[in-house]
Short mmCIF file of C-alpha atoms in Angstrom, two decimals:
data_model
loop_
_atom_site.label_atom_id
_atom_site.label_comp_id
_atom_site.label_asym_id
_atom_site.label_seq_id
_atom_site.Cartn_x
_atom_site.Cartn_y
_atom_site.Cartn_z
CA MET Z 969 16.59 -35.06 6.54
CA THR Z 970 17.80 -32.09 4.53
CA LYS Z 971 19.18 -28.96 6.18
CA ILE Z 972 16.30 -26.92 4.84
CA ARG Z 973 13.71 -29.31 6.24
CA LYS Z 974 15.47 -29.30 9.62
CA ALA Z 975 15.50 -25.51 9.63
CA VAL Z 976 11.82 -25.37 8.72
CA LEU Z 977 10.92 -27.77 11.52
CA ARG Z 978 13.13 -25.98 14.00
CA TYR Z 979 11.71 -22.52 13.30
CA ARG Z 980 8.10 -23.52 12.59
CA PRO Z 981 6.88 -22.69 16.14
CA LEU Z 982 8.48 -19.25 15.94
CA ALA Z 983 7.02 -18.65 12.48
CA LEU Z 984 3.55 -19.63 13.71
CA GLN Z 985 3.94 -17.36 16.71
CA ILE Z 986 5.00 -14.46 14.51
CA GLY Z 987 1.97 -15.16 12.31
CA ALA Z 988 -0.35 -15.08 15.32
CA PHE Z 989 1.32 -11.89 16.55
CA ALA Z 990 0.82 -10.33 13.12
CA TRP Z 991 -2.87 -11.28 13.10
CA VAL Z 992 -3.35 -9.85 16.60
CA GLY Z 993 -1.36 -6.80 15.56
CA LEU Z 994 -3.65 -6.19 12.59
CA VAL Z 995 -6.70 -6.31 14.83
CA ALA Z 996 -5.10 -4.09 17.49
CA THR Z 997 -3.83 -1.70 14.83
CA GLY Z 998 -7.32 -1.53 13.35
CA ALA Z 999 -8.64 -0.53 16.77
CA HIS Z 1000 -5.81 2.00 17.11
CA PHE Z 1001 -6.41 3.55 13.68
CA ALA Z 1002 -10.19 3.61 14.16
CA THR Z 1003 -9.76 5.48 17.44
CA LEU Z 1004 -7.22 7.85 15.89
CA ALA Z 1005 -9.42 8.65 12.90
CA LEU Z 1006 -12.54 9.08 15.05
CA VAL Z 1007 -10.79 11.45 17.45
CA VAL Z 1008 -9.17 13.54 14.69
CA GLU Z 1009 -12.08 13.61 12.26
CA GLN Z 1010 -14.57 14.51 15.01
CA ASP Z 1011 -12.26 17.33 16.15
CA MET Z 1012 -11.97 15.84 19.63
CA ALA Z 1013 -8.17 16.22 19.59
CA GLY Z 1014 -5.23 16.59 17.21
CA PRO Z 1015 -3.33 13.78 15.50
CA VAL Z 1016 -0.72 13.24 18.22
CA ALA Z 1017 -3.26 13.07 21.06
CA GLY Z 1018 -5.52 10.93 18.87
CA SER Z 1019 -2.67 8.55 18.23
CA VAL Z 1020 -1.96 8.34 21.95
CA MET Z 1021 -5.62 7.50 22.61
CA GLY Z 1022 -5.50 4.93 19.84
CA SER Z 1023 -2.42 3.38 21.44
CA VAL Z 1024 -4.33 2.79 24.67
CA VAL Z 1025 -7.20 1.10 22.85
CA GLY Z 1026 -4.76 -0.94 20.76
CA ALA Z 1027 -2.86 -2.04 23.86
CA ILE Z 1028 -6.00 -3.39 25.51
CA VAL Z 1029 -6.91 -5.35 22.38
CA SER Z 1030 -3.31 -6.53 22.01
CA TYR Z 1031 -2.98 -7.86 25.56
CA THR Z 1032 -6.24 -9.74 25.41
CA LEU Z 1033 -5.67 -11.38 22.03
CA ASN Z 1034 -1.94 -12.05 22.48
CA ARG Z 1035 -2.63 -13.71 25.82
CA LEU Z 1036 -5.26 -15.91 24.19
CA PHE Z 1037 -3.67 -16.70 20.82
CA THR Z 1038 0.04 -15.85 20.59
CA PHE Z 1039 2.03 -16.56 23.73
CA ASP Z 1040 2.08 -19.75 25.78
CA SER Z 1041 2.46 -17.73 28.94
CA THR Z 1042 3.71 -19.14 32.22
CA ARG Z 1043 2.71 -15.98 34.08
CA SER Z 1044 -0.55 -15.18 35.80
CA HIS Z 1045 -2.41 -12.06 34.72
CA ALA Z 1046 -1.13 -10.40 37.90
CA GLY Z 1047 2.42 -11.09 36.75
CA ALA Z 1048 1.96 -10.49 33.03
CA VAL Z 1049 -0.12 -7.29 33.04
CA PRO Z 1050 2.52 -5.07 34.72
CA ARG Z 1051 5.25 -6.38 32.40
CA PHE Z 1052 2.98 -5.99 29.39
CA ALA Z 1053 2.27 -2.43 30.55
CA VAL Z 1054 6.00 -1.60 30.74
CA VAL Z 1055 6.57 -2.86 27.18
CA ALA Z 1056 3.38 -1.14 25.98
CA LEU Z 1057 4.35 2.13 27.68
CA GLY Z 1058 7.70 1.99 25.92
CA ALA Z 1059 5.85 1.49 22.64
CA PHE Z 1060 3.42 4.26 23.61
CA ALA Z 1061 6.29 6.73 24.16
CA LEU Z 1062 8.08 5.60 21.02
CA ASN Z 1063 4.87 5.96 19.00
CA ALA Z 1064 4.19 9.45 20.38
CA LEU Z 1065 7.76 10.57 19.64
CA ILE Z 1066 7.64 9.24 16.07
CA MET Z 1067 4.24 10.85 15.46
CA GLU Z 1068 5.46 14.18 16.86
CA VAL Z 1069 8.55 14.18 14.66
CA LEU Z 1070 6.79 13.02 11.51
CA VAL Z 1071 3.56 15.04 11.79
CA HIS Z 1072 4.75 18.28 13.37
CA GLY Z 1073 8.44 18.17 12.53
CA LEU Z 1074 8.33 16.90 8.96
CA GLY Z 1075 4.71 17.60 7.96
CA VAL Z 1076 3.88 13.97 7.10
CA TYR Z 1077 0.15 13.18 6.78
CA TYR Z 1078 -0.95 11.71 10.11
CA LEU Z 1079 -2.17 8.34 8.79
CA ALA Z 1080 1.04 7.78 6.82
CA ALA Z 1081 3.03 8.76 9.91
CA GLN Z 1082 1.07 6.24 11.93
CA VAL Z 1083 1.98 3.46 9.50
CA VAL Z 1084 5.67 4.24 10.03
CA ALA Z 1085 5.27 4.46 13.82
CA THR Z 1086 3.39 1.17 13.91
CA GLY Z 1087 6.09 -0.64 11.94
CA ILE Z 1088 8.85 0.56 14.23
CA THR Z 1089 7.02 -0.27 17.45
CA LEU Z 1090 6.17 -3.76 16.16
CA VAL Z 1091 9.72 -5.03 16.67
CA TRP Z 1092 9.88 -3.54 20.16
CA THR Z 1093 6.60 -5.07 21.30
CA PHE Z 1094 7.07 -8.58 19.88
CA THR Z 1095 10.47 -8.90 21.51
CA GLY Z 1096 9.36 -7.47 24.83
CA TYR Z 1097 6.19 -9.54 25.04
CA ARG Z 1098 7.85 -12.78 23.96
CA VAL Z 1099 10.98 -12.59 26.05
CA TRP Z 1100 9.77 -10.78 29.15
CA ALA Z 1101 6.07 -9.98 29.58
CA PHE Z 1102 4.51 -13.33 28.79
CA ALA Z 1103 7.58 -15.55 29.53
CA ASP Z 1104 6.90 -17.78 26.55
CA ARG Z 1105 7.33 -21.42 27.63
CA SER Z 1106 9.11 -22.37 24.41
CA LEU Z 1107 12.07 -20.21 25.48
CA HIS Z 1108 12.57 -22.40 28.54
CA ARG Z 1109 12.47 -25.77 26.80
CA ALA Z 1110 15.68 -27.69 26.25
#
């Protein structure tokens, strides 16, 4: 077997998991952006508060779909939800900080700022969910 084929086979489960996470992320991000746009465009709140509200909606969608489709969790909901919440709260704070800096500090259009914030928090959440919140079984296999 060639080295490339071995590498492909070795990393295939991770690649599939990243693909599932990306799909879930698109759905959760859609829910986040829809909430953000609704809140801002209906003058219910400003862009930073709207983004925070969108983060909450996105987190609910993310937990549900990641639990179902992405992570082969060994934890019960009672064990996973608090850990998920810690990772999500970290992402929530990171998102709010990035939005504050980009929108109010640098004058970036709020939807463009949200794209940047989403990209940065993606790395944080995948790592935290995979390694800690959901305790992915594949990490414990020999």
